[in-house]
Amino acid sequence: MELRLRIPELLSAAPGGAWSAWRLHVESKGRITATKAYRLVRTSGKVERSFDRETLEALCEALHVGPEQLFTFDKAPAKRPAKKAAKRVR
């Protein structure tokens, strides 16, 4: 199961056309730092760590969505790469 932010979809459907990470930073009135905006865009929505309520509120306000529209939950298990067997040296 995978929790994912719908950042790529929401930025492409944002008011006034597709938004960049910089535009997200500007539209949030600086509440989302440029670094954090670029990081959110670069990860394609993958939620690797938690983030604070202020960031969640800023994302919702900037993108004009509610929290329920910001996330998607894929029920299919994420495929994990198979472990390679260690080679034995004799």
PDB file of C-alpha atoms in Angstrom:
ATOM      1  CA  MET A   1       0.000   0.000   0.000  1.00  0.00           C
ATOM      2  CA  GLU A   2       1.267   3.428  -0.835  1.00  0.00           C
ATOM      3  CA  LEU A   3       0.196   6.891   0.262  1.00  0.00           C
ATOM      4  CA  ARG A   4       0.971   9.496  -2.377  1.00  0.00           C
ATOM      5  CA  LEU A   5       0.540  13.249  -2.696  1.00  0.00           C
ATOM      6  CA  ARG A   6      -1.208  14.179  -5.926  1.00  0.00           C
ATOM      7  CA  ILE A   7       1.246  17.043  -6.496  1.00  0.00           C
ATOM      8  CA  PRO A   8       2.005  16.345 -10.185  1.00  0.00           C
ATOM      9  CA  GLU A   9      -1.680  16.086 -11.116  1.00  0.00           C
ATOM     10  CA  LEU A  10      -2.690  19.132  -9.089  1.00  0.00           C
ATOM     11  CA  LEU A  11       0.124  21.295 -10.444  1.00  0.00           C
ATOM     12  CA  SER A  12      -0.768  20.437 -14.034  1.00  0.00           C
ATOM     13  CA  ALA A  13      -4.448  21.269 -13.369  1.00  0.00           C
ATOM     14  CA  ALA A  14      -3.767  24.384 -11.250  1.00  0.00           C
ATOM     15  CA  PRO A  15      -5.652  27.626 -11.954  1.00  0.00           C
ATOM     16  CA  GLY A  16      -4.036  29.568 -14.772  1.00  0.00           C
ATOM     17  CA  GLY A  17      -2.183  26.588 -16.272  1.00  0.00           C
ATOM     18  CA  ALA A  18       0.535  24.188 -15.192  1.00  0.00           C
ATOM     19  CA  TRP A  19       2.552  25.374 -12.198  1.00  0.00           C
ATOM     20  CA  SER A  20       6.223  24.935 -11.479  1.00  0.00           C
ATOM     21  CA  ALA A  21       7.674  24.384  -8.024  1.00  0.00           C
ATOM     22  CA  TRP A  22       8.551  28.085  -7.926  1.00  0.00           C
ATOM     23  CA  ARG A  23       4.943  29.054  -8.696  1.00  0.00           C
ATOM     24  CA  LEU A  24       3.764  26.797  -5.853  1.00  0.00           C
ATOM     25  CA  HIS A  25       6.162  28.625  -3.534  1.00  0.00           C
ATOM     26  CA  VAL A  26       4.890  32.034  -4.718  1.00  0.00           C
ATOM     27  CA  GLU A  27       1.195  31.070  -4.558  1.00  0.00           C
ATOM     28  CA  SER A  28       1.662  29.816  -0.996  1.00  0.00           C
ATOM     29  CA  LYS A  29       2.907  33.319  -0.130  1.00  0.00           C
ATOM     30  CA  GLY A  30       6.177  31.836   1.076  1.00  0.00           C
ATOM     31  CA  ARG A  31       4.553  29.409   3.516  1.00  0.00           C
ATOM     32  CA  ILE A  32       6.067  26.594   1.456  1.00  0.00           C
ATOM     33  CA  THR A  33       9.753  27.312   1.024  1.00  0.00           C
ATOM     34  CA  ALA A  34      11.205  27.069  -2.470  1.00  0.00           C
ATOM     35  CA  THR A  35      13.361  24.153  -1.332  1.00  0.00           C
ATOM     36  CA  LYS A  36      10.371  22.251   0.026  1.00  0.00           C
ATOM     37  CA  ALA A  37       8.322  22.983  -3.111  1.00  0.00           C
ATOM     38  CA  TYR A  38      11.083  21.638  -5.359  1.00  0.00           C
ATOM     39  CA  ARG A  39      11.443  18.573  -3.138  1.00  0.00           C
ATOM     40  CA  LEU A  40       7.687  17.863  -3.291  1.00  0.00           C
ATOM     41  CA  VAL A  41       7.689  18.159  -7.082  1.00  0.00           C
ATOM     42  CA  ARG A  42      10.862  16.124  -7.562  1.00  0.00           C
ATOM     43  CA  THR A  43       9.566  13.127  -5.584  1.00  0.00           C
ATOM     44  CA  SER A  44       6.504  12.884  -7.853  1.00  0.00           C
ATOM     45  CA  GLY A  45       4.261  12.821  -4.805  1.00  0.00           C
ATOM     46  CA  LYS A  46       5.953   9.973  -2.981  1.00  0.00           C
ATOM     47  CA  VAL A  47       5.463  10.440   0.756  1.00  0.00           C
ATOM     48  CA  GLU A  48       8.722   9.405   2.359  1.00  0.00           C
ATOM     49  CA  ARG A  49       8.515  11.374   5.577  1.00  0.00           C
ATOM     50  CA  SER A  50       5.852  13.210   7.477  1.00  0.00           C
ATOM     51  CA  PHE A  51       5.381  16.930   7.145  1.00  0.00           C
ATOM     52  CA  ASP A  52       3.752  19.465   9.405  1.00  0.00           C
ATOM     53  CA  ARG A  53       0.186  20.733   9.453  1.00  0.00           C
ATOM     54  CA  GLU A  54       1.249  24.184   8.263  1.00  0.00           C
ATOM     55  CA  THR A  55       2.646  22.695   5.049  1.00  0.00           C
ATOM     56  CA  LEU A  56      -0.544  20.698   4.514  1.00  0.00           C
ATOM     57  CA  GLU A  57      -2.676  23.823   5.008  1.00  0.00           C
ATOM     58  CA  ALA A  58      -0.449  25.876   2.690  1.00  0.00           C
ATOM     59  CA  LEU A  59      -0.661  23.210  -0.040  1.00  0.00           C
ATOM     60  CA  CYS A  60      -4.448  23.057   0.255  1.00  0.00           C
ATOM     61  CA  GLU A  61      -4.835  26.843   0.141  1.00  0.00           C
ATOM     62  CA  ALA A  62      -2.385  27.384  -2.728  1.00  0.00           C
ATOM     63  CA  LEU A  63      -3.890  24.604  -4.864  1.00  0.00           C
ATOM     64  CA  HIS A  64      -7.509  25.348  -3.841  1.00  0.00           C
ATOM     65  CA  VAL A  65      -8.189  21.770  -2.726  1.00  0.00           C
ATOM     66  CA  GLY A  66      -9.136  19.991   0.465  1.00  0.00           C
ATOM     67  CA  PRO A  67      -6.896  17.488   2.230  1.00  0.00           C
ATOM     68  CA  GLU A  68      -8.947  14.608   0.830  1.00  0.00           C
ATOM     69  CA  GLN A  69      -8.091  15.773  -2.709  1.00  0.00           C
ATOM     70  CA  LEU A  70      -4.387  16.145  -1.930  1.00  0.00           C
ATOM     71  CA  PHE A  71      -3.706  12.452  -1.276  1.00  0.00           C
ATOM     72  CA  THR A  72      -4.273   9.188  -3.054  1.00  0.00           C
ATOM     73  CA  PHE A  73      -3.929   5.773  -1.525  1.00  0.00           C
ATOM     74  CA  ASP A  74      -2.921   2.912  -3.794  1.00  0.00           C
ATOM     75  CA  LYS A  75      -4.066  -0.355  -2.287  1.00  0.00           C
ATOM     76  CA  ALA A  76      -1.904  -2.497  -4.550  1.00  0.00           C
ATOM     77  CA  PRO A  77       1.301  -3.433  -2.779  1.00  0.00           C
ATOM     78  CA  ALA A  78       4.361  -1.667  -4.081  1.00  0.00           C
ATOM     79  CA  LYS A  79       6.705  -3.991  -5.917  1.00  0.00           C
ATOM     80  CA  ARG A  80       9.976  -4.414  -4.145  1.00  0.00           C
ATOM     81  CA  PRO A  81      13.074  -5.293  -6.086  1.00  0.00           C
ATOM     82  CA  ALA A  82      14.183  -8.885  -5.634  1.00  0.00           C
ATOM     83  CA  LYS A  83      17.224  -9.368  -3.468  1.00  0.00           C
ATOM     84  CA  LYS A  84      20.242 -10.619  -5.304  1.00  0.00           C
ATOM     85  CA  ALA A  85      21.880 -13.680  -3.881  1.00  0.00           C
ATOM     86  CA  ALA A  86      25.362 -13.085  -2.554  1.00  0.00           C
ATOM     87  CA  LYS A  87      28.075 -14.817  -4.509  1.00  0.00           C
ATOM     88  CA  ARG A  88      30.149 -17.300  -2.602  1.00  0.00           C
ATOM     89  CA  VAL A  89      33.877 -17.099  -2.952  1.00  0.00           C
ATOM     90  CA  ARG A  90      35.624 -20.425  -2.615  1.00  0.00           C
TER      91      ARG A  90
END
